[in-house]
Coordinates of N, CA, C and O in Angstrom, one line a residue:
M1 N 24.2 -70.1 -48.6 CA 25.6 -69.7 -48.7 C 25.6 -68.1 -48.9 O 26.3 -67.6 -48.2
N2 N 24.7 -67.7 -49.7 CA 24.4 -66.3 -49.7 C 24.3 -65.5 -48.4 O 24.6 -64.4 -48.1
R3 N 23.4 -66.2 -47.8 CA 23.1 -65.6 -46.3 C 24.3 -65.5 -45.4 O 24.5 -64.6 -44.8
R4 N 25.1 -66.5 -45.3 CA 26.3 -66.5 -44.6 C 27.4 -65.3 -45.0 O 27.9 -64.6 -44.3
F5 N 27.3 -65.3 -46.3 CA 28.0 -64.1 -47.0 C 27.6 -62.8 -46.6 O 28.5 -61.9 -46.1
A6 N 26.4 -62.5 -46.6 CA 25.6 -61.4 -46.2 C 26.0 -61.1 -44.7 O 26.2 -59.9 -44.5
L7 N 25.9 -62.2 -43.9 CA 26.0 -61.9 -42.4 C 27.5 -61.6 -42.2 O 27.8 -60.6 -41.4
K8 N 28.5 -62.3 -42.8 CA 29.8 -62.0 -42.6 C 30.3 -60.5 -42.9 O 30.9 -59.8 -42.5
T9 N 29.7 -60.2 -44.2 CA 29.8 -58.9 -44.7 C 29.4 -57.8 -43.8 O 29.9 -56.7 -43.6
L10 N 28.0 -58.0 -43.3 CA 27.5 -57.0 -42.3 C 28.2 -57.0 -41.1 O 28.6 -55.8 -40.7
A11 N 28.9 -58.1 -40.6 CA 29.7 -58.1 -39.3 C 30.9 -57.3 -39.7 O 31.3 -56.4 -38.7
G12 N 31.5 -57.6 -40.7 CA 32.7 -56.9 -41.1 C 32.6 -55.4 -41.2 O 33.5 -54.6 -40.8
T13 N 31.4 -55.0 -41.7 CA 31.2 -53.6 -42.0 C 30.9 -53.0 -40.6 O 31.3 -51.8 -40.4
G14 N 30.3 -53.8 -39.7 CA 30.0 -53.1 -38.4 C 31.2 -52.9 -37.6 O 31.5 -52.0 -36.9
L15 N 32.2 -53.8 -37.7 CA 33.5 -53.8 -37.1 C 34.3 -52.6 -37.7 O 34.8 -51.8 -36.8
A16 N 34.2 -52.4 -39.0 CA 34.9 -51.3 -39.4 C 34.3 -50.0 -39.0 O 35.1 -49.0 -38.8
A17 N 33.1 -50.0 -39.0 CA 32.4 -48.7 -38.6 C 32.8 -48.3 -37.1 O 33.0 -47.2 -36.7
T18 N 32.8 -49.4 -36.3 CA 33.2 -49.1 -34.9 C 34.5 -48.7 -34.8 O 35.0 -47.9 -34.0
I19 N 35.5 -49.3 -35.4 CA 36.9 -48.7 -35.4 C 37.1 -47.3 -36.0 O 37.7 -46.5 -35.4
A20 N 36.4 -47.0 -37.0 CA 36.5 -45.7 -37.6 C 35.9 -44.7 -36.6 O 36.3 -43.6 -36.5
A21 N 34.8 -45.1 -35.9 CA 34.2 -44.1 -35.0 C 35.1 -43.8 -33.8 O 35.1 -42.8 -33.2
C22 N 35.9 -44.8 -33.5 CA 37.0 -44.8 -32.4 C 38.1 -43.9 -32.8 O 38.9 -43.3 -32.0
A23 N 38.5 -43.9 -34.1 CA 39.8 -43.4 -34.5 C 39.9 -41.9 -34.3 O 41.1 -41.5 -33.7
P24 N 39.0 -41.0 -34.1 CA 39.3 -39.7 -33.5 C 39.8 -39.7 -32.1 O 40.5 -38.7 -31.8
M25 N 39.5 -40.5 -31.4 CA 39.9 -40.5 -30.1 C 41.3 -41.0 -30.0 O 41.9 -40.8 -28.9
M26 N 41.9 -41.7 -31.0 CA 43.2 -42.0 -30.9 C 44.1 -40.9 -31.5 O 44.1 -40.9 -32.7
S27 N 44.7 -40.1 -30.7 CA 45.4 -38.9 -31.3 C 46.7 -39.4 -32.0 O 47.4 -40.2 -31.6
Q28 N 46.8 -38.8 -33.1 CA 48.1 -39.0 -34.0 C 49.1 -37.9 -33.7 O 50.1 -38.0 -34.3
E29 N 48.6 -37.0 -32.9 CA 49.6 -35.9 -32.7 C 50.7 -36.2 -31.7 O 50.5 -37.1 -30.8
P30 N 51.9 -35.7 -31.8 CA 53.0 -36.2 -30.9 C 52.7 -35.5 -29.7 O 51.9 -34.6 -29.4
S31 N 53.4 -35.8 -28.5 CA 53.4 -35.1 -27.2 C 53.9 -33.8 -27.2 O 54.5 -33.4 -28.2
I32 N 53.9 -33.2 -26.2 CA 54.5 -31.8 -25.9 C 55.8 -31.9 -26.3 O 56.3 -31.1 -27.1
A33 N 56.6 -32.9 -25.7 CA 58.0 -33.0 -26.0 C 58.4 -33.3 -27.4 O 59.2 -32.8 -28.0
G34 N 57.5 -34.1 -28.1 CA 57.6 -34.4 -29.5 C 57.4 -33.2 -30.3 O 58.1 -32.9 -31.3
V35 N 56.4 -32.3 -30.1 CA 56.2 -31.2 -30.8 C 57.3 -30.1 -30.8 O 57.9 -29.7 -31.6
L36 N 57.7 -29.9 -29.6 CA 58.9 -29.1 -29.3 C 60.3 -29.5 -29.9 O 60.8 -28.8 -30.4
S37 N 60.4 -30.8 -29.8 CA 61.8 -31.3 -30.3 C 61.7 -31.4 -32.0 O 62.8 -31.4 -32.5
S38 N 60.5 -31.2 -32.6 CA 60.5 -31.3 -33.9 C 60.6 -29.9 -34.6 O 60.6 -29.7 -35.8
N39 N 60.6 -28.8 -33.7 CA 60.6 -27.4 -34.1 C 61.9 -26.8 -33.8 O 62.1 -26.7 -32.6
D40 N 62.8 -26.5 -34.6 CA 64.1 -25.9 -34.4 C 64.0 -24.6 -33.4 O 65.1 -24.5 -32.8
Q41 N 63.1 -23.9 -33.6 CA 62.8 -22.6 -32.8 C 62.8 -22.9 -31.3 O 62.9 -22.0 -30.5
F42 N 62.7 -24.1 -30.9 CA 62.5 -24.5 -29.5 C 63.7 -25.4 -29.0 O 63.8 -26.2 -27.9
S43 N 64.7 -25.5 -29.8 CA 65.9 -26.3 -29.5 C 66.7 -25.9 -28.2 O 67.1 -26.9 -27.5
T44 N 66.8 -24.8 -27.7 CA 67.3 -24.3 -26.4 C 66.4 -24.9 -25.4 O 66.9 -25.4 -24.4
L45 N 65.0 -24.6 -25.5 CA 64.2 -25.3 -24.4 C 64.2 -26.7 -24.4 O 64.2 -27.2 -23.3
V46 N 64.2 -27.5 -25.6 CA 64.5 -28.9 -25.5 C 65.7 -29.4 -24.7 O 65.7 -30.2 -24.0
A47 N 66.8 -28.7 -25.2 CA 68.1 -29.0 -24.4 C 68.1 -28.7 -22.9 O 68.5 -29.5 -22.0
A48 N 67.3 -27.8 -22.5 CA 67.1 -27.3 -21.1 C 66.3 -28.4 -20.4 O 66.5 -29.0 -19.2
A49 N 65.3 -28.8 -21.0 CA 64.3 -29.8 -20.4 C 65.1 -31.1 -20.4 O 65.0 -31.8 -19.4
D50 N 66.0 -31.5 -21.4 CA 66.8 -32.6 -21.2 C 67.7 -32.7 -20.1 O 68.0 -33.5 -19.2
A51 N 68.4 -31.4 -20.0 CA 69.4 -31.1 -18.7 C 68.7 -31.3 -17.4 O 69.4 -31.8 -16.5
A52 N 67.4 -30.9 -17.5 CA 66.8 -30.8 -16.1 C 65.9 -32.3 -15.9 O 65.2 -32.4 -14.9
D53 N 66.1 -33.2 -16.9 CA 65.5 -34.3 -16.8 C 63.8 -34.2 -16.7 O 63.3 -35.0 -16.0
L54 N 63.4 -33.4 -17.6 CA 61.9 -33.0 -17.6 C 61.3 -33.7 -18.9 O 60.2 -33.5 -19.2
V55 N 62.1 -34.1 -20.0 CA 61.4 -34.6 -21.2 C 60.5 -35.7 -20.9 O 59.3 -35.8 -21.6
G56 N 60.8 -36.5 -20.0 CA 59.8 -37.7 -19.6 C 58.4 -37.1 -19.1 O 57.4 -37.6 -19.5
T57 N 58.5 -36.1 -18.3 CA 57.4 -35.5 -17.9 C 56.5 -34.9 -19.0 O 55.3 -34.8 -19.2
L58 N 57.2 -34.1 -20.1 CA 56.6 -33.6 -21.1 C 56.1 -34.5 -22.2 O 55.2 -34.2 -23.2
D59 N 56.5 -35.7 -22.0 CA 56.0 -37.0 -22.8 C 54.8 -37.7 -22.1 O 54.3 -38.5 -22.5
G60 N 54.6 -37.3 -20.8 CA 53.7 -38.1 -20.0 C 52.2 -37.6 -20.3 O 51.9 -37.0 -21.3
D61 N 51.4 -38.2 -19.4 CA 49.9 -38.2 -19.7 C 49.3 -36.8 -19.9 O 48.4 -36.5 -20.5
G62 N 49.9 -36.0 -18.8 CA 49.3 -34.6 -18.9 C 47.9 -34.6 -18.4 O 47.4 -35.5 -17.4
P63 N 47.1 -33.8 -18.9 CA 47.4 -32.7 -19.7 C 48.1 -31.5 -19.2 O 47.9 -31.1 -17.9
F64 N 48.7 -30.8 -20.0 CA 49.7 -29.6 -19.8 C 49.4 -28.6 -20.7 O 49.2 -28.8 -21.8
T65 N 49.5 -27.2 -20.1 CA 49.6 -26.1 -21.0 C 51.1 -25.5 -20.7 O 51.4 -25.3 -19.6
V66 N 51.9 -25.4 -21.9 CA 53.3 -25.1 -21.7 C 53.3 -23.7 -22.5 O 52.9 -23.6 -23.7
F67 N 54.0 -22.7 -21.8 CA 54.2 -21.4 -22.4 C 55.7 -21.6 -22.8 O 56.6 -21.5 -22.0
A68 N 56.0 -21.9 -24.1 CA 57.2 -22.3 -24.6 C 58.0 -21.0 -25.1 O 57.6 -20.6 -26.1
P69 N 59.2 -20.8 -24.2 CA 59.8 -19.7 -24.9 C 60.7 -20.3 -26.3 O 61.2 -21.4 -26.2
T70 N 61.0 -19.4 -27.2 CA 61.8 -19.7 -28.3 C 63.2 -19.5 -28.1 O 63.7 -19.0 -27.1
N71 N 64.2 -19.8 -28.9 CA 65.4 -19.7 -28.9 C 65.8 -18.2 -28.6 O 66.6 -17.8 -27.8
A72 N 65.1 -17.4 -29.4 CA 65.4 -15.9 -29.4 C 65.0 -15.3 -28.0 O 65.5 -14.4 -27.4
A73 N 64.1 -16.1 -27.3 CA 63.8 -15.6 -26.1 C 64.8 -15.9 -25.0 O 65.0 -14.9 -24.2
F74 N 65.4 -17.1 -25.1 CA 66.6 -17.4 -24.4 C 67.6 -16.5 -24.6 O 68.5 -16.1 -23.7
E75 N 67.9 -16.0 -25.8 CA 68.9 -15.2 -26.3 C 68.8 -13.7 -25.6 O 70.0 -13.0 -25.5
K76 N 67.7 -13.4 -25.2 CA 67.4 -12.2 -24.4 C 67.8 -12.0 -22.9 O 67.9 -11.1 -22.4
L77 N 68.2 -13.3 -22.4 CA 68.6 -13.3 -21.0 C 70.1 -12.8 -21.0 O 70.8 -12.9 -21.9
P78 N 70.3 -12.3 -20.0 CA 71.9 -11.8 -19.8 C 72.9 -12.9 -20.1 O 72.5 -14.2 -19.9
E79 N 74.0 -12.5 -20.8 CA 74.9 -13.3 -21.2 C 75.3 -14.3 -20.2 O 75.7 -13.9 -19.0
G80 N 75.4 -15.7 -20.5 CA 76.0 -16.5 -19.7 C 74.7 -17.3 -18.7 O 75.1 -18.4 -18.0
T81 N 73.7 -16.7 -18.8 CA 72.4 -17.2 -17.9 C 72.3 -18.7 -18.5 O 72.1 -19.5 -17.6
V82 N 72.0 -18.9 -19.6 CA 71.6 -20.1 -20.2 C 72.6 -21.2 -19.7 O 72.6 -22.3 -19.3
E83 N 73.8 -20.8 -20.2 CA 75.1 -21.7 -19.8 C 75.2 -22.1 -18.3 O 75.4 -23.4 -18.0
A84 N 75.0 -21.2 -17.5 CA 75.0 -21.5 -16.1 C 73.8 -22.5 -15.6 O 74.0 -23.4 -14.9
L85 N 72.7 -22.1 -16.2 CA 71.6 -23.0 -15.9 C 71.6 -24.3 -16.2 O 71.1 -25.3 -15.7
L86 N 72.4 -24.5 -17.4 CA 72.7 -26.0 -18.0 C 73.8 -26.8 -17.2 O 73.8 -27.9 -17.3
Q87 N 74.4 -26.2 -16.3 CA 75.4 -26.9 -15.4 C 74.7 -27.8 -14.5 O 73.7 -27.6 -13.9
P88 N 75.2 -28.9 -14.2 CA 74.6 -29.9 -13.4 C 74.2 -29.5 -11.9 O 73.3 -29.8 -11.4
E89 N 75.2 -28.6 -11.3 CA 75.0 -28.1 -10.2 C 73.7 -27.2 -10.0 O 73.3 -27.0 -8.9
N90 N 73.3 -26.7 -11.2 CA 72.1 -25.8 -11.2 C 70.8 -26.4 -11.5 O 70.0 -25.8 -12.1
R91 N 70.8 -27.8 -11.6 CA 69.8 -28.6 -12.2 C 68.2 -28.2 -11.5 O 67.3 -28.0 -12.0
D92 N 68.3 -28.0 -10.1 CA 67.3 -27.6 -9.2 C 66.6 -26.2 -9.8 O 65.5 -26.0 -10.0
Q93 N 67.5 -25.3 -10.0 CA 67.1 -23.9 -10.4 C 66.6 -24.0 -11.8 O 65.6 -23.4 -12.1
L94 N 67.2 -24.8 -12.7 CA 66.9 -24.9 -14.0 C 65.4 -25.6 -14.2 O 64.3 -25.2 -14.9
S95 N 65.2 -26.5 -13.3 CA 63.9 -27.2 -13.1 C 62.9 -26.2 -12.8 O 61.6 -26.3 -13.2
A96 N 63.2 -25.4 -11.8 CA 62.2 -24.4 -11.2 C 61.8 -23.5 -12.4 O 60.7 -23.1 -12.6
V97 N 62.8 -23.0 -13.2 CA 62.5 -22.1 -14.3 C 61.7 -22.8 -15.2 O 60.7 -22.2 -15.8
L98 N 61.9 -24.0 -15.6 CA 61.1 -24.7 -16.8 C 59.7 -25.0 -16.3 O 58.9 -24.8 -17.0
T99 N 59.6 -25.5 -15.0 CA 58.4 -25.8 -14.4 C 57.4 -24.7 -14.3 O 56.2 -24.8 -14.1
Y100 N 58.2 -23.5 -14.2 CA 57.3 -22.2 -14.0 C 56.5 -21.9 -15.4 O 55.7 -21.2 -15.4
H101 N 56.9 -22.6 -16.4 CA 56.2 -22.3 -17.8 C 55.1 -23.3 -17.9 O 54.6 -23.3 -19.1
V102 N 54.7 -24.3 -17.0 CA 53.8 -25.3 -17.3 C 52.8 -25.1 -16.2 O 53.0 -25.0 -14.9
V103 N 51.5 -25.2 -16.7 CA 50.2 -25.0 -16.1 C 49.6 -26.5 -16.3 O 49.5 -26.9 -17.3
P104 N 49.1 -27.0 -15.1 CA 48.3 -28.3 -15.3 C 47.0 -28.0 -16.0 O 46.4 -26.9 -15.7
G105 N 46.6 -29.0 -16.8 CA 45.4 -28.9 -17.5 C 45.6 -28.2 -18.9 O 46.6 -27.8 -19.3
V106 N 44.6 -28.1 -19.7 CA 44.6 -27.5 -21.0 C 43.9 -26.1 -21.0 O 42.8 -26.0 -20.7
V107 N 44.7 -25.0 -21.2 CA 44.3 -23.7 -21.3 C 44.4 -23.2 -22.7 O 45.6 -23.2 -23.2
T108 N 43.2 -23.0 -23.4 CA 43.5 -22.6 -24.9 C 43.0 -21.1 -24.8 O 42.5 -20.4 -24.0
S109 N 43.5 -20.6 -26.1 CA 43.3 -19.0 -26.3 C 41.8 -18.7 -26.2 O 41.6 -17.6 -25.6
D110 N 41.1 -19.4 -26.5 CA 39.5 -19.1 -26.6 C 38.9 -18.9 -25.2 O 38.0 -18.3 -24.8
Q111 N 39.7 -19.7 -24.2 CA 39.4 -19.5 -22.8 C 39.9 -18.4 -22.2 O 39.4 -17.9 -21.0
L112 N 40.8 -17.6 -22.8 CA 41.5 -16.5 -22.3 C 41.1 -15.3 -22.7 O 41.1 -14.1 -22.1
I113 N 40.6 -15.2 -24.0 CA 40.2 -13.7 -24.7 C 39.4 -13.0 -23.7 O 38.2 -13.5 -23.2
G114 N 39.8 -11.8 -23.5 CA 39.1 -10.7 -22.7 C 39.3 -11.0 -21.2 O 38.7 -10.4 -20.4
E115 N 40.1 -11.9 -20.7 CA 40.2 -12.4 -19.4 C 41.6 -11.6 -18.9 O 42.7 -11.6 -19.6
R116 N 41.6 -11.5 -17.5 CA 42.8 -11.1 -16.9 C 42.7 -12.1 -15.7 O 41.9 -12.0 -14.8
L117 N 43.8 -12.9 -15.6 CA 43.7 -14.0 -14.4 C 45.1 -14.4 -14.0 O 45.9 -14.1 -14.6
S118 N 45.1 -15.3 -12.9 CA 46.3 -16.0 -12.6 C 46.2 -17.5 -12.7 O 45.1 -17.9 -12.5
A119 N 47.2 -18.0 -13.0 CA 47.2 -19.6 -12.9 C 48.4 -19.9 -12.2 O 49.6 -19.5 -12.5
T120 N 48.2 -21.2 -11.5 CA 49.3 -21.6 -10.7 C 50.2 -22.6 -11.6 O 49.5 -23.6 -12.2
T121 N 51.5 -22.7 -11.6 CA 52.2 -23.4 -12.3 C 52.6 -24.7 -11.7 O 52.4 -24.9 -10.4
V122 N 53.2 -25.5 -12.3 CA 53.6 -26.7 -11.8 C 54.8 -26.5 -10.8 O 54.9 -27.3 -9.7
Q123 N 55.5 -25.4 -10.9 CA 56.7 -24.9 -10.0 C 56.1 -24.6 -8.7 O 56.6 -24.6 -7.7
G124 N 54.7 -24.0 -8.7 CA 54.2 -23.6 -7.5 C 53.8 -22.1 -7.5 O 53.1 -21.6 -6.7
G125 N 54.5 -21.3 -8.6 CA 54.2 -19.9 -8.6 C 53.0 -19.7 -9.4 O 52.4 -20.4 -10.0
D126 N 52.7 -18.3 -9.4 CA 51.5 -18.0 -10.2 C 52.1 -17.1 -11.6 O 52.8 -16.2 -11.3
L127 N 51.5 -17.5 -12.7 CA 51.6 -16.5 -13.8 C 50.3 -15.6 -13.9 O 49.2 -16.1 -13.6
H128 N 50.6 -14.4 -14.4 CA 49.8 -13.3 -14.5 C 49.5 -13.2 -16.0 O 50.2 -12.8 -16.8
I129 N 48.2 -13.6 -16.4 CA 47.7 -13.8 -17.9 C 46.8 -12.6 -18.1 O 45.9 -12.5 -17.3
D130 N 47.2 -11.8 -19.1 CA 46.3 -10.7 -19.5 C 45.9 -10.8 -21.0 O 46.8 -10.5 -21.8
A131 N 44.7 -11.1 -21.2 CA 44.2 -11.3 -22.6 C 43.1 -10.3 -22.9 O 42.3 -10.6 -23.9
T132 N 43.2 -9.1 -22.3 CA 42.3 -7.9 -22.6 C 42.5 -7.1 -23.8 O 41.9 -6.3 -24.0
G133 N 43.8 -7.1 -24.1 CA 44.3 -6.1 -25.3 C 44.4 -6.9 -26.5 O 43.8 -7.9 -26.8
E134 N 45.2 -6.3 -27.4 CA 45.4 -6.8 -28.7 C 46.2 -8.2 -28.7 O 46.1 -9.0 -29.6
A135 N 47.1 -8.5 -27.7 CA 47.7 -9.7 -27.5 C 47.5 -10.1 -26.2 O 47.4 -9.5 -25.3
V136 N 48.0 -11.5 -26.0 CA 47.9 -12.1 -24.8 C 49.3 -12.0 -24.3 O 50.3 -12.3 -24.9
H137 N 49.4 -11.6 -23.0 CA 50.7 -11.5 -22.2 C 50.6 -12.4 -21.1 O 49.5 -12.6 -20.3
V138 N 51.7 -13.1 -20.7 CA 52.0 -14.0 -19.7 C 53.2 -13.4 -18.9 O 54.2 -13.4 -19.5
N139 N 53.0 -12.8 -17.7 CA 53.8 -11.9 -17.0 C 54.3 -10.9 -18.1 O 53.4 -10.2 -18.6
D140 N 55.7 -10.9 -18.4 CA 56.3 -9.9 -19.3 C 56.4 -10.5 -20.7 O 57.0 -9.9 -21.6
A141 N 56.0 -11.7 -20.9 CA 56.0 -12.3 -22.2 C 54.9 -12.2 -22.9 O 53.7 -11.9 -22.6
R142 N 54.9 -12.1 -24.4 CA 54.1 -11.9 -25.1 C 53.7 -13.4 -26.0 O 54.7 -14.0 -26.3
V143 N 52.5 -13.9 -26.0 CA 52.1 -15.1 -26.9 C 52.2 -14.7 -28.3 O 51.6 -13.9 -28.6
T144 N 53.1 -15.4 -29.0 CA 53.3 -15.1 -30.6 C 52.6 -16.1 -31.3 O 52.4 -16.0 -32.5
Q145 N 52.2 -17.3 -30.7 CA 51.5 -18.3 -31.4 C 50.8 -19.1 -30.4 O 51.4 -19.7 -29.4
A146 N 49.5 -19.1 -30.6 CA 48.6 -19.9 -29.5 C 48.2 -21.1 -29.9 O 48.2 -21.5 -31.2
D147 N 47.8 -22.0 -29.0 CA 47.1 -23.3 -29.3 C 47.9 -24.2 -30.3 O 47.3 -24.7 -31.3
I148 N 49.1 -24.5 -30.0 CA 49.8 -25.5 -30.9 C 49.4 -26.8 -30.1 O 49.7 -27.1 -29.0
P149 N 48.8 -27.8 -30.8 CA 48.3 -28.9 -30.2 C 49.3 -29.9 -30.0 O 50.3 -30.1 -30.8
A150 N 49.0 -30.8 -28.9 CA 49.9 -31.9 -28.8 C 48.9 -33.0 -28.1 O 47.9 -32.7 -27.7
S151 N 49.3 -34.2 -28.1 CA 48.5 -35.3 -27.6 C 48.3 -35.2 -26.0 O 47.2 -35.7 -25.6
N152 N 49.2 -34.6 -25.4 CA 48.9 -34.5 -23.9 C 48.8 -32.9 -23.5 O 49.0 -32.7 -22.4
G153 N 48.2 -32.0 -24.4 CA 48.1 -30.6 -23.8 C 48.2 -29.8 -25.1 O 48.0 -30.0 -26.1
V154 N 48.6 -28.6 -24.7 CA 48.7 -27.5 -25.7 C 49.9 -26.6 -25.3 O 50.3 -26.4 -24.2
I155 N 50.4 -26.1 -26.4 CA 51.6 -25.3 -26.3 C 51.3 -23.8 -26.8 O 50.6 -23.7 -27.8
H156 N 51.7 -22.7 -26.1 CA 51.6 -21.4 -26.6 C 53.0 -20.9 -26.6 O 53.9 -20.9 -25.7
R157 N 53.6 -20.4 -27.8 CA 54.8 -19.9 -28.1 C 54.9 -18.5 -27.5 O 54.1 -17.8 -27.6
I158 N 56.0 -18.3 -26.6 CA 56.2 -16.9 -26.0 C 57.5 -16.4 -26.5 O 58.5 -17.0 -26.8
D159 N 57.6 -15.0 -26.3 CA 58.9 -14.2 -26.7 C 59.8 -14.1 -25.6 O 60.8 -13.2 -25.9
T160 N 59.5 -14.4 -24.5 CA 60.4 -14.1 -23.4 C 60.4 -15.2 -22.4 O 59.4 -15.9 -22.1
V161 N 61.6 -15.5 -21.7 CA 61.7 -16.6 -20.7 C 61.1 -16.2 -19.4 O 61.3 -14.9 -19.1
L162 N 60.0 -16.8 -18.9 CA 59.5 -16.3 -17.6 C 60.3 -16.9 -16.5 O 60.8 -18.0 -16.4
L163 N 60.6 -16.0 -15.4 CA 61.5 -16.3 -14.3 C 60.6 -16.2 -13.2 O 59.9 -15.3 -12.8
P164 N 60.7 -17.4 -12.3 CA 60.0 -17.4 -11.1 C 60.4 -16.2 -10.1 O 61.7 -15.9 -10.0
E165 N 59.5 -15.8 -9.3 CA 59.8 -14.6 -8.4 C 60.4 -15.1 -7.2 O 60.3 -16.3 -6.7

């Protein structure tokens, strides 16, 4: 009887250890869309992604790197720009602007430090990244917070909306 109990205990312990070993692989972090929607400073970006029907993409498998403009970044655009982009007839233009902020794959700040490079966006244009100075710049935007983790990628908060050329 003691032998059976010992074997059951050993088997149970082995199963628990296997599950515990796999736990780090099961991400508890929300997706990019979840991270953005849980932070009020990205409410304009989230509304724009919803209007462009891109929330599902930002919830998808990825991985993606998103250069996420804050509400203050959107406020720096000329008056009426955001409202115009949110109109249904401008959905393609809005989608182009938003996908210009997304790079396939995960690019973290430690990969950028000391580098000057270009990255092709989901929209098809190139972003010019300069991490050779005190701050990281993406085109004319400054990264104000790097490496915000998500289950399907990484987010870098920026202070200016990037506009495709």
